[in-house]
mmCIF file of C-alpha atoms and ligand atoms in Angstrom:
data_model
loop_
_atom_site.group_PDB
_atom_site.id
_atom_site.type_symbol
_atom_site.label_atom_id
_atom_site.label_comp_id
_atom_site.label_asym_id
_atom_site.label_seq_id
_atom_site.Cartn_x
_atom_site.Cartn_y
_atom_site.Cartn_z
ATOM 1 C CA MET A 1 21.479 -91.857 9.154
ATOM 2 C CA THR A 2 17.849 -92.037 10.150
ATOM 3 C CA GLY A 3 16.116 -90.027 7.418
ATOM 4 C CA LYS A 4 15.827 -86.280 7.990
ATOM 5 C CA GLU A 5 19.524 -85.347 8.167
ATOM 6 C CA THR A 6 19.827 -83.845 4.675
ATOM 7 C CA GLU A 7 16.382 -82.214 4.933
ATOM 8 C CA TYR A 8 17.380 -80.355 8.112
ATOM 9 C CA ILE A 9 20.744 -79.371 6.628
ATOM 10 C CA ARG A 10 18.841 -77.853 3.700
ATOM 11 C CA GLN A 11 16.584 -75.976 6.145
ATOM 12 C CA ALA A 12 19.621 -74.644 8.005
ATOM 13 C CA VAL A 13 21.230 -73.434 4.785
ATOM 14 C CA GLU A 14 18.008 -71.842 3.500
ATOM 15 C CA SER A 15 17.398 -70.083 6.807
ATOM 16 C CA GLY A 16 20.366 -67.875 5.986
ATOM 17 C CA LYS A 17 21.898 -68.452 9.441
ATOM 18 C CA ILE A 18 24.593 -71.078 9.175
ATOM 19 C CA SER A 19 27.072 -69.925 11.820
ATOM 20 C CA GLY A 20 26.719 -71.301 15.354
ATOM 21 C CA ASN A 21 24.315 -70.775 18.274
ATOM 22 C CA GLY A 22 21.219 -70.689 16.035
ATOM 23 C CA GLU A 23 17.872 -72.491 15.988
ATOM 24 C CA PHE A 24 19.130 -76.083 15.520
ATOM 25 C CA THR A 25 21.834 -75.626 18.150
ATOM 26 C CA HIS A 26 19.217 -74.343 20.600
ATOM 27 C CA ARG A 27 16.897 -77.256 19.831
ATOM 28 C CA CYS A 28 19.643 -79.833 20.419
ATOM 29 C CA GLN A 29 20.765 -78.205 23.665
ATOM 30 C CA ALA A 30 17.181 -77.947 24.940
ATOM 31 C CA PHE A 31 16.593 -81.612 24.039
ATOM 32 C CA PHE A 32 19.430 -82.715 26.301
ATOM 33 C CA GLU A 33 18.515 -80.297 29.085
ATOM 34 C CA GLN A 34 14.895 -81.463 29.116
ATOM 35 C CA ARG A 35 15.337 -85.187 28.546
ATOM 36 C CA TYR A 36 18.236 -85.740 30.929
ATOM 37 C CA GLY A 37 17.957 -82.770 33.273
ATOM 38 C CA PHE A 38 21.436 -81.421 32.488
ATOM 39 C CA LYS A 39 21.594 -77.881 33.937
ATOM 40 C CA LYS A 40 23.232 -76.339 30.886
ATOM 41 C CA CYS A 41 24.414 -77.848 27.598
ATOM 42 C CA LEU A 42 26.689 -76.292 24.987
ATOM 43 C CA LEU A 43 27.256 -78.034 21.660
ATOM 44 C CA THR A 44 30.887 -78.154 20.561
ATOM 45 C CA THR A 45 32.667 -79.103 17.360
ATOM 46 C CA SER A 46 33.953 -82.350 18.917
ATOM 47 C CA GLY A 47 34.230 -84.352 22.109
ATOM 48 C CA THR A 48 37.840 -83.221 22.198
ATOM 49 C CA ASP A 49 36.699 -79.592 22.212
ATOM 50 C CA ALA A 50 34.258 -80.302 25.032
ATOM 51 C CA LEU A 51 37.166 -81.749 27.022
ATOM 52 C CA GLU A 52 39.308 -78.721 26.187
ATOM 53 C CA MET A 53 36.569 -76.380 27.399
ATOM 54 C CA ALA A 54 36.256 -78.428 30.582
ATOM 55 C CA ALA A 55 40.014 -78.341 31.128
ATOM 56 C CA ILE A 56 40.067 -74.544 30.741
ATOM 57 C CA LEU A 57 37.145 -74.227 33.177
ATOM 58 C CA THR A 58 38.951 -76.254 35.848
ATOM 59 C CA GLY A 59 41.701 -73.622 35.805
ATOM 60 C CA VAL A 60 44.520 -76.199 35.937
ATOM 61 C CA GLY A 61 47.969 -75.157 34.824
ATOM 62 C CA PRO A 62 51.640 -75.931 35.352
ATOM 63 C CA GLY A 63 52.228 -77.603 38.719
ATOM 64 C CA ASP A 64 48.744 -79.148 38.868
ATOM 65 C CA GLU A 65 47.974 -82.846 38.510
ATOM 66 C CA VAL A 66 44.996 -84.523 36.862
ATOM 67 C CA ILE A 67 44.101 -88.209 37.338
ATOM 68 C CA VAL A 68 43.106 -89.883 34.062
ATOM 69 C CA PRO A 69 42.784 -93.576 33.157
ATOM 70 C CA SER A 70 45.497 -94.792 30.789
ATOM 71 C CA TYR A 71 43.000 -96.938 28.879
ATOM 72 C CA THR A 72 41.194 -94.117 27.057
ATOM 73 C CA PHE A 73 41.348 -91.960 23.961
ATOM 74 C CA VAL A 74 44.189 -89.430 23.641
ATOM 75 C CA SER A 75 41.877 -86.404 24.033
ATOM 76 C CA THR A 76 40.988 -87.244 27.644
ATOM 77 C CA ALA A 77 44.585 -86.538 28.646
ATOM 78 C CA LEU A 78 45.515 -84.071 25.900
ATOM 79 C CA ALA A 79 42.972 -81.447 26.957
ATOM 80 C CA PHE A 80 44.698 -81.085 30.345
ATOM 81 C CA ILE A 81 48.238 -81.376 28.970
ATOM 82 C CA ARG A 82 47.501 -78.397 26.711
ATOM 83 C CA CYS A 83 46.745 -76.357 29.843
ATOM 84 C CA GLY A 84 50.185 -77.244 31.183
ATOM 85 C CA ALA A 85 48.968 -79.707 33.815
ATOM 86 C CA LYS A 86 50.614 -83.046 34.538
ATOM 87 C CA VAL A 87 48.572 -86.183 33.898
ATOM 88 C CA VAL A 88 48.807 -89.019 36.417
ATOM 89 C CA PHE A 89 47.617 -92.226 34.812
ATOM 90 C CA ALA A 90 45.368 -94.663 36.675
ATOM 91 C CA ASP A 91 44.839 -98.353 35.982
ATOM 92 C CA SER A 92 41.623 -100.060 34.889
ATOM 93 C CA ARG A 93 39.612 -102.496 36.986
ATOM 94 C CA ALA A 94 40.403 -106.192 36.653
ATOM 95 C CA ASP A 95 36.827 -107.109 35.701
ATOM 96 C CA GLU A 96 36.057 -104.321 33.185
ATOM 97 C CA PRO A 97 38.037 -101.514 31.494
ATOM 98 C CA ASN A 98 36.806 -98.535 33.575
ATOM 99 C CA ILE A 99 39.086 -96.744 36.042
ATOM 100 C CA ASP A 100 39.688 -98.687 39.285
ATOM 101 C CA ALA A 101 38.199 -96.288 41.849
ATOM 102 C CA SER A 102 39.819 -98.190 44.732
ATOM 103 C CA LYS A 103 43.268 -97.161 43.433
ATOM 104 C CA ILE A 104 42.548 -93.455 42.889
ATOM 105 C CA GLU A 105 43.219 -92.233 46.413
ATOM 106 C CA SER A 106 46.805 -93.534 46.367
ATOM 107 C CA LEU A 107 47.478 -91.256 43.360
ATOM 108 C CA ILE A 108 46.311 -88.052 45.048
ATOM 109 C CA THR A 109 48.968 -85.512 46.072
ATOM 110 C CA PRO A 110 48.646 -81.889 47.291
ATOM 111 C CA ARG A 111 48.904 -80.889 43.597
ATOM 112 C CA THR A 112 45.927 -82.979 42.423
ATOM 113 C CA LYS A 113 43.040 -80.839 41.147
ATOM 114 C CA VAL A 114 40.864 -83.026 38.918
ATOM 115 C CA ILE A 115 39.730 -86.639 38.382
ATOM 116 C CA VAL A 116 38.507 -87.623 34.907
ATOM 117 C CA PRO A 117 36.455 -90.834 34.919
ATOM 118 C CA VAL A 118 35.821 -92.197 31.403
ATOM 119 C CA HIS A 119 32.620 -94.217 30.997
ATOM 120 C CA TYR A 120 34.081 -96.878 28.734
ATOM 121 C CA ALA A 121 31.656 -98.534 26.310
ATOM 122 C CA GLY A 122 28.993 -96.215 27.746
ATOM 123 C CA CYS A 123 28.946 -98.106 31.067
ATOM 124 C CA ALA A 124 29.216 -96.014 34.217
ATOM 125 C CA CYS A 125 32.325 -95.826 36.372
ATOM 126 C CA ASP A 126 31.823 -96.370 40.091
ATOM 127 C CA MET A 127 30.605 -92.783 40.521
ATOM 128 C CA ASP A 128 29.589 -92.917 44.204
ATOM 129 C CA ALA A 129 33.128 -93.942 45.121
ATOM 130 C CA ILE A 130 34.710 -91.368 42.781
ATOM 131 C CA MET A 131 32.519 -88.469 43.957
ATOM 132 C CA ALA A 132 33.209 -89.377 47.597
ATOM 133 C CA ILE A 133 36.971 -89.276 46.977
ATOM 134 C CA ALA A 134 36.621 -85.956 45.134
ATOM 135 C CA ASN A 135 34.595 -84.436 47.971
ATOM 136 C CA ARG A 136 37.077 -85.642 50.595
ATOM 137 C CA HIS A 137 39.989 -84.043 48.746
ATOM 138 C CA ASN A 138 38.140 -81.038 47.292
ATOM 139 C CA LEU A 139 38.733 -82.096 43.665
ATOM 140 C CA LEU A 140 36.751 -81.413 40.516
ATOM 141 C CA VAL A 141 35.301 -84.329 38.536
ATOM 142 C CA ILE A 142 35.050 -84.106 34.740
ATOM 143 C CA GLU A 143 33.146 -87.026 33.232
ATOM 144 C CA ASP A 144 34.413 -88.148 29.839
ATOM 145 C CA ALA A 145 31.001 -89.335 28.672
ATOM 146 C CA ALA A 146 32.048 -89.365 24.995
ATOM 147 C CA GLN A 147 30.609 -92.889 24.584
ATOM 148 C CA ALA A 148 27.879 -92.550 27.190
ATOM 149 C CA VAL A 149 24.917 -90.817 25.582
ATOM 150 C CA ASP A 150 21.601 -92.137 26.988
ATOM 151 C CA SER A 151 23.231 -94.165 29.750
ATOM 152 C CA TRP A 152 22.748 -94.015 33.521
ATOM 153 C CA TYR A 153 24.470 -94.565 36.823
ATOM 154 C CA LEU A 154 21.994 -96.545 38.882
ATOM 155 C CA GLY A 155 23.725 -96.308 42.252
ATOM 156 C CA LEU A 156 23.860 -99.116 44.714
ATOM 157 C CA GLY A 157 20.185 -99.954 44.150
ATOM 158 C CA GLY A 158 21.105 -101.236 40.672
ATOM 159 C CA ARG A 159 20.785 -104.887 39.840
ATOM 160 C CA CYS A 160 23.563 -106.993 38.447
ATOM 161 C CA ARG A 161 23.265 -107.375 34.713
ATOM 162 C CA CYS A 162 25.686 -110.247 34.219
ATOM 163 C CA THR A 163 22.868 -112.361 32.851
ATOM 164 C CA LYS A 164 21.362 -113.069 29.483
ATOM 165 C CA GLU A 165 19.164 -110.018 29.991
ATOM 166 C CA LEU A 166 22.245 -107.814 30.069
ATOM 167 C CA ALA A 167 21.208 -105.652 27.181
ATOM 168 C CA ASP A 168 17.796 -104.954 28.646
ATOM 169 C CA SER A 169 18.640 -101.644 30.172
ATOM 170 C CA THR A 170 15.410 -99.771 29.931
ATOM 171 C CA VAL A 171 15.779 -97.622 32.994
ATOM 172 C CA ASP A 172 13.389 -98.039 35.871
ATOM 173 C CA LEU A 173 13.127 -94.449 37.057
ATOM 174 C CA ASN A 174 11.480 -95.617 40.289
ATOM 175 C CA LEU A 175 14.737 -97.150 41.466
ATOM 176 C CA LYS A 176 16.055 -95.767 44.757
ATOM 177 C CA PRO A 177 18.402 -93.944 44.732
ATOM 178 C CA THR A 178 17.301 -92.202 41.549
ATOM 179 C CA PRO A 179 19.277 -93.162 38.423
ATOM 180 C CA LYS A 180 21.514 -90.343 37.218
ATOM 181 C CA PRO A 181 22.264 -89.805 33.513
ATOM 182 C CA LEU A 182 25.974 -90.062 32.769
ATOM 183 C CA GLY A 183 27.413 -86.615 32.180
ATOM 184 C CA SER A 184 25.240 -85.129 34.971
ATOM 185 C CA ILE A 185 27.202 -86.395 37.984
ATOM 186 C CA GLY A 186 30.590 -84.665 37.868
ATOM 187 C CA HIS A 187 31.004 -80.884 37.815
ATOM 188 C CA LEU A 188 31.230 -81.026 34.008
ATOM 189 C CA GLY A 189 30.542 -83.738 31.413
ATOM 190 C CA CYS A 190 31.850 -84.193 27.864
ATOM 191 C CA PHE A 191 30.020 -85.996 25.052
ATOM 192 C CA SER A 192 31.071 -86.853 21.509
ATOM 193 C CA PHE A 193 28.955 -87.115 18.370
ATOM 194 C CA HIS A 194 31.828 -88.414 16.248
ATOM 195 C CA GLU A 195 30.620 -90.812 13.576
ATOM 196 C CA THR A 196 31.833 -93.790 15.636
ATOM 197 C CA LYS A 197 29.466 -92.992 18.534
ATOM 198 C CA ASN A 198 25.772 -93.866 19.056
ATOM 199 C CA ILE A 199 24.397 -90.425 18.108
ATOM 200 C CA ILE A 200 26.436 -88.718 15.419
ATOM 201 C CA SER A 201 27.019 -85.531 13.467
ATOM 202 C CA GLY A 202 30.274 -86.417 11.697
ATOM 203 C CA GLU A 203 32.424 -84.494 14.128
ATOM 204 C CA GLY A 204 30.603 -83.023 17.104
ATOM 205 C CA GLY A 205 30.344 -82.911 20.855
ATOM 206 C CA MET A 206 28.733 -81.289 23.871
ATOM 207 C CA LEU A 207 29.750 -79.922 27.229
ATOM 208 C CA THR A 208 27.311 -80.372 30.111
ATOM 209 C CA ILE A 209 27.653 -77.930 32.980
ATOM 210 C CA ASN A 210 26.264 -79.339 36.199
ATOM 211 C CA ASP A 211 27.760 -76.866 38.637
ATOM 212 C CA GLU A 212 26.092 -73.469 38.276
ATOM 213 C CA LYS A 213 29.319 -71.610 39.024
ATOM 214 C CA PHE A 214 30.797 -72.622 35.639
ATOM 215 C CA VAL A 215 27.861 -71.581 33.430
ATOM 216 C CA ARG A 216 28.748 -67.955 32.660
ATOM 217 C CA ARG A 217 32.420 -68.591 32.010
ATOM 218 C CA ALA A 218 31.604 -71.650 29.865
ATOM 219 C CA GLU A 219 29.497 -69.519 27.514
ATOM 220 C CA ILE A 220 32.319 -66.987 27.216
ATOM 221 C CA ILE A 221 35.005 -69.603 26.515
ATOM 222 C CA TRP A 222 32.643 -71.137 23.920
ATOM 223 C CA GLU A 223 32.380 -67.781 22.049
ATOM 224 C CA LYS A 224 36.075 -66.844 21.626
ATOM 225 C CA GLY A 225 36.417 -65.252 25.037
ATOM 226 C CA THR A 226 33.569 -62.795 24.424
ATOM 227 C CA ASN A 227 30.217 -62.291 26.132
ATOM 228 C CA ARG A 228 28.378 -62.550 22.802
ATOM 229 C CA ALA A 229 25.885 -65.140 24.160
ATOM 230 C CA GLU A 230 24.692 -62.585 26.746
ATOM 231 C CA PHE A 231 24.469 -59.947 23.995
ATOM 232 C CA PHE A 232 22.300 -62.266 21.835
ATOM 233 C CA ARG A 233 19.940 -62.707 24.773
ATOM 234 C CA GLY A 234 19.746 -58.936 25.192
ATOM 235 C CA GLU A 235 21.359 -59.030 28.633
ATOM 236 C CA VAL A 236 24.092 -56.544 27.681
ATOM 237 C CA ASN A 237 23.951 -53.868 24.975
ATOM 238 C CA LYS A 238 27.385 -54.583 23.500
ATOM 239 C CA TYR A 239 29.798 -57.457 23.711
ATOM 240 C CA GLY A 240 33.558 -57.596 23.975
ATOM 241 C CA TRP A 241 36.638 -59.533 24.943
ATOM 242 C CA VAL A 242 36.368 -60.620 28.570
ATOM 243 C CA ASP A 243 38.342 -63.896 28.961
ATOM 244 C CA ILE A 244 40.299 -66.608 27.133
ATOM 245 C CA GLY A 245 38.416 -68.995 24.861
ATOM 246 C CA SER A 246 38.201 -70.308 21.342
ATOM 247 C CA SER A 247 35.645 -71.003 18.632
ATOM 248 C CA PHE A 248 34.166 -74.107 20.217
ATOM 249 C CA LEU A 249 30.633 -73.867 18.784
ATOM 250 C CA PRO A 250 29.531 -75.893 15.737
ATOM 251 C CA THR A 251 27.965 -74.481 12.592
ATOM 252 C CA GLU A 252 24.167 -74.819 12.300
ATOM 253 C CA ILE A 253 24.754 -77.310 9.464
ATOM 254 C CA VAL A 254 26.249 -79.767 11.952
ATOM 255 C CA SER A 255 23.548 -79.053 14.552
ATOM 256 C CA ALA A 256 20.874 -79.688 11.910
ATOM 257 C CA PHE A 257 22.315 -83.147 11.260
ATOM 258 C CA LEU A 258 22.463 -83.805 14.985
ATOM 259 C CA TRP A 259 18.847 -82.726 15.447
ATOM 260 C CA ALA A 260 17.698 -85.392 12.974
ATOM 261 C CA GLN A 261 19.573 -87.970 15.030
ATOM 262 C CA LEU A 262 18.095 -86.744 18.314
ATOM 263 C CA GLU A 263 14.555 -86.956 16.917
ATOM 264 C CA ASN A 264 15.269 -90.650 16.395
ATOM 265 C CA LEU A 265 17.343 -91.294 19.508
ATOM 266 C CA ASP A 266 14.967 -93.934 20.881
ATOM 267 C CA GLU A 267 14.825 -95.762 17.559
ATOM 268 C CA ILE A 268 18.633 -95.728 17.269
ATOM 269 C CA GLN A 269 19.093 -96.923 20.829
ATOM 270 C CA THR A 270 16.481 -99.675 20.546
ATOM 271 C CA GLU A 271 18.141 -101.003 17.406
ATOM 272 C CA ARG A 272 21.646 -100.888 18.923
ATOM 273 C CA LYS A 273 20.445 -102.728 22.032
ATOM 274 C CA ARG A 274 18.774 -105.353 19.840
ATOM 275 C CA LEU A 275 22.039 -105.919 17.934
ATOM 276 C CA TRP A 276 23.998 -106.020 21.203
ATOM 277 C CA GLN A 277 21.606 -108.565 22.685
ATOM 278 C CA ASN A 278 21.870 -110.665 19.505
ATOM 279 C CA TYR A 279 25.639 -110.909 19.987
ATOM 280 C CA TRP A 280 25.217 -111.870 23.607
ATOM 281 C CA ASN A 281 22.616 -114.545 22.830
ATOM 282 C CA PHE A 282 24.594 -115.923 19.903
ATOM 283 C CA LEU A 283 27.731 -116.330 22.009
ATOM 284 C CA ALA A 284 25.905 -117.681 25.066
ATOM 285 C CA ASP A 285 23.986 -120.183 22.913
ATOM 286 C CA ASN A 286 26.971 -121.442 20.915
ATOM 287 C CA PHE A 287 29.844 -121.448 23.386
ATOM 288 C CA LYS A 288 30.065 -122.704 26.940
ATOM 289 C CA PHE A 289 30.451 -119.976 29.565
ATOM 290 C CA GLN A 290 30.892 -120.090 33.299
ATOM 291 C CA VAL A 291 30.551 -117.298 35.839
ATOM 292 C CA SER A 292 33.814 -115.857 37.140
ATOM 293 C CA VAL A 293 34.536 -112.732 39.230
ATOM 294 C CA CYS A 294 35.125 -111.013 35.921
ATOM 295 C CA GLY A 295 31.733 -111.949 34.531
ATOM 296 C CA LEU A 296 31.156 -114.713 32.010
ATOM 297 C CA GLN A 297 34.217 -116.607 30.852
ATOM 298 C CA GLY A 298 34.306 -119.201 28.065
ATOM 299 C CA ALA A 299 34.733 -122.656 29.595
ATOM 300 C CA ASP A 300 36.753 -123.890 26.612
ATOM 301 C CA SER A 301 37.842 -120.697 24.858
ATOM 302 C CA GLY A 302 38.793 -118.525 27.861
ATOM 303 C CA ILE A 303 37.064 -115.634 26.053
ATOM 304 C CA ARG A 304 35.245 -113.204 28.339
ATOM 305 C CA LEU A 305 32.029 -111.342 27.580
ATOM 306 C CA PRO A 306 31.638 -107.664 28.560
ATOM 307 C CA LYS A 307 30.724 -107.116 32.201
ATOM 308 C CA VAL A 308 28.240 -104.372 33.044
ATOM 309 C CA PRO A 309 28.374 -103.649 36.788
ATOM 310 C CA GLY A 310 25.082 -103.615 38.697
ATOM 311 C CA TYR A 311 25.286 -99.839 39.146
ATOM 312 C CA ALA A 312 25.546 -99.219 35.379
ATOM 313 C CA THR A 313 23.214 -99.360 32.386
ATOM 314 C CA ASN A 314 24.259 -100.578 28.979
ATOM 315 C CA ASN A 315 23.679 -98.067 26.143
ATOM 316 C CA ALA A 316 24.929 -100.600 23.585
ATOM 317 C CA HIS A 317 27.781 -98.385 22.488
ATOM 318 C CA MET A 318 30.112 -101.320 22.014
ATOM 319 C CA PHE A 319 30.205 -105.111 22.044
ATOM 320 C CA TYR A 320 33.664 -106.333 22.900
ATOM 321 C CA LEU A 321 35.294 -109.688 23.607
ATOM 322 C CA LEU A 322 38.322 -110.252 25.819
ATOM 323 C CA PHE A 323 40.734 -112.902 24.597
ATOM 324 C CA PRO A 324 43.108 -114.783 26.916
ATOM 325 C CA ASP A 325 46.162 -113.224 25.234
ATOM 326 C CA LEU A 326 47.412 -111.074 22.353
ATOM 327 C CA ALA A 327 48.244 -114.033 20.086
ATOM 328 C CA LYS A 328 44.712 -115.458 20.345
ATOM 329 C CA ARG A 329 43.208 -112.045 19.652
ATOM 330 C CA SER A 330 45.450 -111.447 16.626
ATOM 331 C CA ASP A 331 44.499 -114.866 15.311
ATOM 332 C CA PHE A 332 40.779 -114.031 15.691
ATOM 333 C CA ILE A 333 41.116 -110.638 13.963
ATOM 334 C CA ALA A 334 43.012 -112.257 11.069
ATOM 335 C CA LYS A 335 40.463 -115.055 10.676
ATOM 336 C CA MET A 336 37.565 -112.585 10.729
ATOM 337 C CA LYS A 337 39.366 -110.376 8.210
ATOM 338 C CA ALA A 338 39.821 -113.348 5.906
ATOM 339 C CA ARG A 339 36.012 -113.613 6.001
ATOM 340 C CA ASP A 340 35.635 -109.889 5.199
ATOM 341 C CA ILE A 341 34.564 -108.902 8.717
ATOM 342 C CA LEU A 342 36.424 -105.995 10.267
ATOM 343 C CA THR A 343 36.956 -106.428 14.010
ATOM 344 C CA VAL A 344 39.235 -103.978 15.757
ATOM 345 C CA PHE A 345 41.192 -103.689 18.961
ATOM 346 C CA HIS A 346 41.012 -100.415 20.873
ATOM 347 C CA TYR A 347 43.255 -98.096 22.876
ATOM 348 C CA LEU A 348 47.012 -98.313 23.145
ATOM 349 C CA PRO A 349 47.978 -97.432 26.736
ATOM 350 C CA LEU A 350 48.593 -93.682 27.042
ATOM 351 C CA HIS A 351 51.161 -94.090 29.838
ATOM 352 C CA SER A 352 53.530 -95.896 27.461
ATOM 353 C CA SER A 353 52.722 -93.764 24.387
ATOM 354 C CA GLU A 354 55.524 -92.217 22.366
ATOM 355 C CA TYR A 355 54.410 -88.755 23.467
ATOM 356 C CA TYR A 356 54.087 -89.317 27.211
ATOM 357 C CA LYS A 357 56.138 -92.324 28.296
ATOM 358 C CA ALA A 358 59.119 -90.212 29.393
ATOM 359 C CA GLN A 359 56.846 -88.162 31.674
ATOM 360 C CA HIS A 360 55.027 -91.156 33.160
ATOM 361 C CA ASP A 361 56.268 -92.037 36.630
ATOM 362 C CA GLY A 362 57.123 -95.621 35.714
ATOM 363 C CA ARG A 363 54.254 -97.309 37.589
ATOM 364 C CA GLU A 364 53.020 -100.493 35.914
ATOM 365 C CA LEU A 365 49.355 -100.463 34.877
ATOM 366 C CA PRO A 366 48.802 -104.162 34.201
ATOM 367 C CA ASN A 367 45.035 -104.147 33.681
ATOM 368 C CA CYS A 368 45.297 -101.335 31.135
ATOM 369 C CA ASP A 369 48.037 -103.248 29.288
ATOM 370 C CA ARG A 370 45.889 -106.384 29.308
ATOM 371 C CA TYR A 371 42.852 -104.624 27.752
ATOM 372 C CA ALA A 372 45.151 -103.098 25.138
ATOM 373 C CA ASP A 373 46.329 -106.612 24.215
ATOM 374 C CA THR A 374 43.157 -108.660 24.505
ATOM 375 C CA LEU A 375 40.053 -106.552 23.785
ATOM 376 C CA VAL A 376 38.397 -106.736 20.368
ATOM 377 C CA ARG A 377 35.248 -104.971 19.168
ATOM 378 C CA LEU A 378 32.608 -106.574 16.968
ATOM 379 C CA PRO A 379 30.790 -104.553 14.267
ATOM 380 C CA LEU A 380 27.936 -102.600 15.874
ATOM 381 C CA TYR A 381 26.149 -99.729 14.154
ATOM 382 C CA TYR A 382 22.597 -98.622 13.449
ATOM 383 C CA GLY A 383 22.540 -99.865 9.859
ATOM 384 C CA LEU A 384 24.113 -103.289 10.524
ATOM 385 C CA GLY A 385 20.780 -105.096 10.173
ATOM 386 C CA SER A 386 20.791 -108.661 8.841
ATOM 387 C CA ASP A 387 24.492 -108.395 7.953
ATOM 388 C CA GLN A 388 24.950 -109.397 11.582
ATOM 389 C CA ASP A 389 24.265 -112.984 10.453
ATOM 390 C CA LYS A 390 27.469 -112.847 8.386
ATOM 391 C CA VAL A 391 29.345 -111.824 11.534
ATOM 392 C CA PHE A 392 27.856 -114.794 13.409
ATOM 393 C CA THR A 393 28.956 -117.181 10.669
ATOM 394 C CA ALA A 394 32.451 -115.718 10.652
ATOM 395 C CA ILE A 395 32.706 -115.966 14.460
ATOM 396 C CA ARG A 396 31.568 -119.603 14.386
ATOM 397 C CA GLU A 397 34.178 -120.437 11.734
ATOM 398 C CA SER A 398 36.927 -118.401 13.424
ATOM 399 C CA LEU A 399 36.426 -119.754 16.929
ATOM 400 C CA GLY A 400 35.603 -123.311 15.866
HETATM 401 C C1 PLP B 501 35.465 -90.373 20.977
HETATM 402 C C2 PLP B 501 36.088 -90.087 22.268
HETATM 403 C C3 PLP B 501 36.687 -88.846 22.546
HETATM 404 C C4 PLP B 501 36.894 -87.778 21.507
HETATM 405 O O1 PLP B 501 35.739 -87.341 20.904
HETATM 406 P P1 PLP B 501 35.844 -86.618 19.447
HETATM 407 O O2 PLP B 501 34.450 -86.170 19.202
HETATM 408 O O3 PLP B 501 36.308 -87.661 18.490
HETATM 409 O O4 PLP B 501 36.793 -85.492 19.582
HETATM 410 C C5 PLP B 501 37.175 -88.615 23.822
HETATM 411 N N1 PLP B 501 37.120 -89.562 24.775
HETATM 412 C C6 PLP B 501 36.568 -90.766 24.541
HETATM 413 C C7 PLP B 501 36.505 -91.756 25.652
HETATM 414 C C8 PLP B 501 36.057 -91.082 23.275
HETATM 415 O O5 PLP B 501 35.530 -92.295 23.066
#
């Protein structure tokens, strides 16, 4: 929390309007539209709901296929499964966990309708390559930008950030081609404000609509299949049931919390980047690293540091380490736990999940499996402060 959250919640309650699509919701949506140039933003009750809205808008159903990375959160796939579509899982890159764009085309069939790149750790996927594939095959692109608030795709003019200055990702807006905010590149983008993300509201999310043709229907789906948003604006003199939809909009109490966070977005981001850079410097100063194709690799430990491709910025959503194998990672987590520091691994591969493994086509996804076994996240949150020193001490003792 940054200070004004409870004050704005009180204001929302006292205003007498606590259902959705009120003053705080409008302020938050306008903030994103103005700061990042998103055409249209709609707050949702979660990132999952934003993905579900996006899935409905794509119109996919039984017989259609959607390409999704296996190394992601359940919701990325679930939103499309609920529409009856089949999910075709893609592998991650060898050098970082994002979807391997060079493998996407081999997964496309006449039934493919959508590609869903997930910007893991808030770092951009290779969006030029993905958009080119989508254009060639007439596919929609839904960005899962759940972790990617305040992060950009720099394009090929970007500079490689595999240096000690990695965390310095203040964006130079004079770069050619112009940097694009994540969530603004595909036809639709989905953000999350879950408490584990950079900008939070407990549960919360947002759909960005970048292709004009989806705007009207998005508003209707958002408001239970009615044209109530048009009625509120005085564009129609009564509203009614015109389409499918659900109650995807958050209460003003949630939007009020979010507004307090947005007022302090720069402060939150600056602090997260400082903490991220501290981790990087601590590791680089205390352990020997050498440059490999996968970024920086520990000369003695074999541990890899996160790689941010030259075309991506780092929004300091996550600081992760990659261990050489599962046993070494488990050992590290246990040693850190013994020192009262919680470090956690991340996704279990969706293609071999209990729910979907029977429907997966049997292809091996070795990079996804490797990240599932070897990636570990270090504590990183706005209020971490000087407690980070305790993490350093624990890492030094755990890694020797
Ligand atoms: C957090 C997250 C989601 C889900 O967002 P919720 O707000 O928790 O519903 C979806 N995809 C990714 C990649 C996420 O990190």
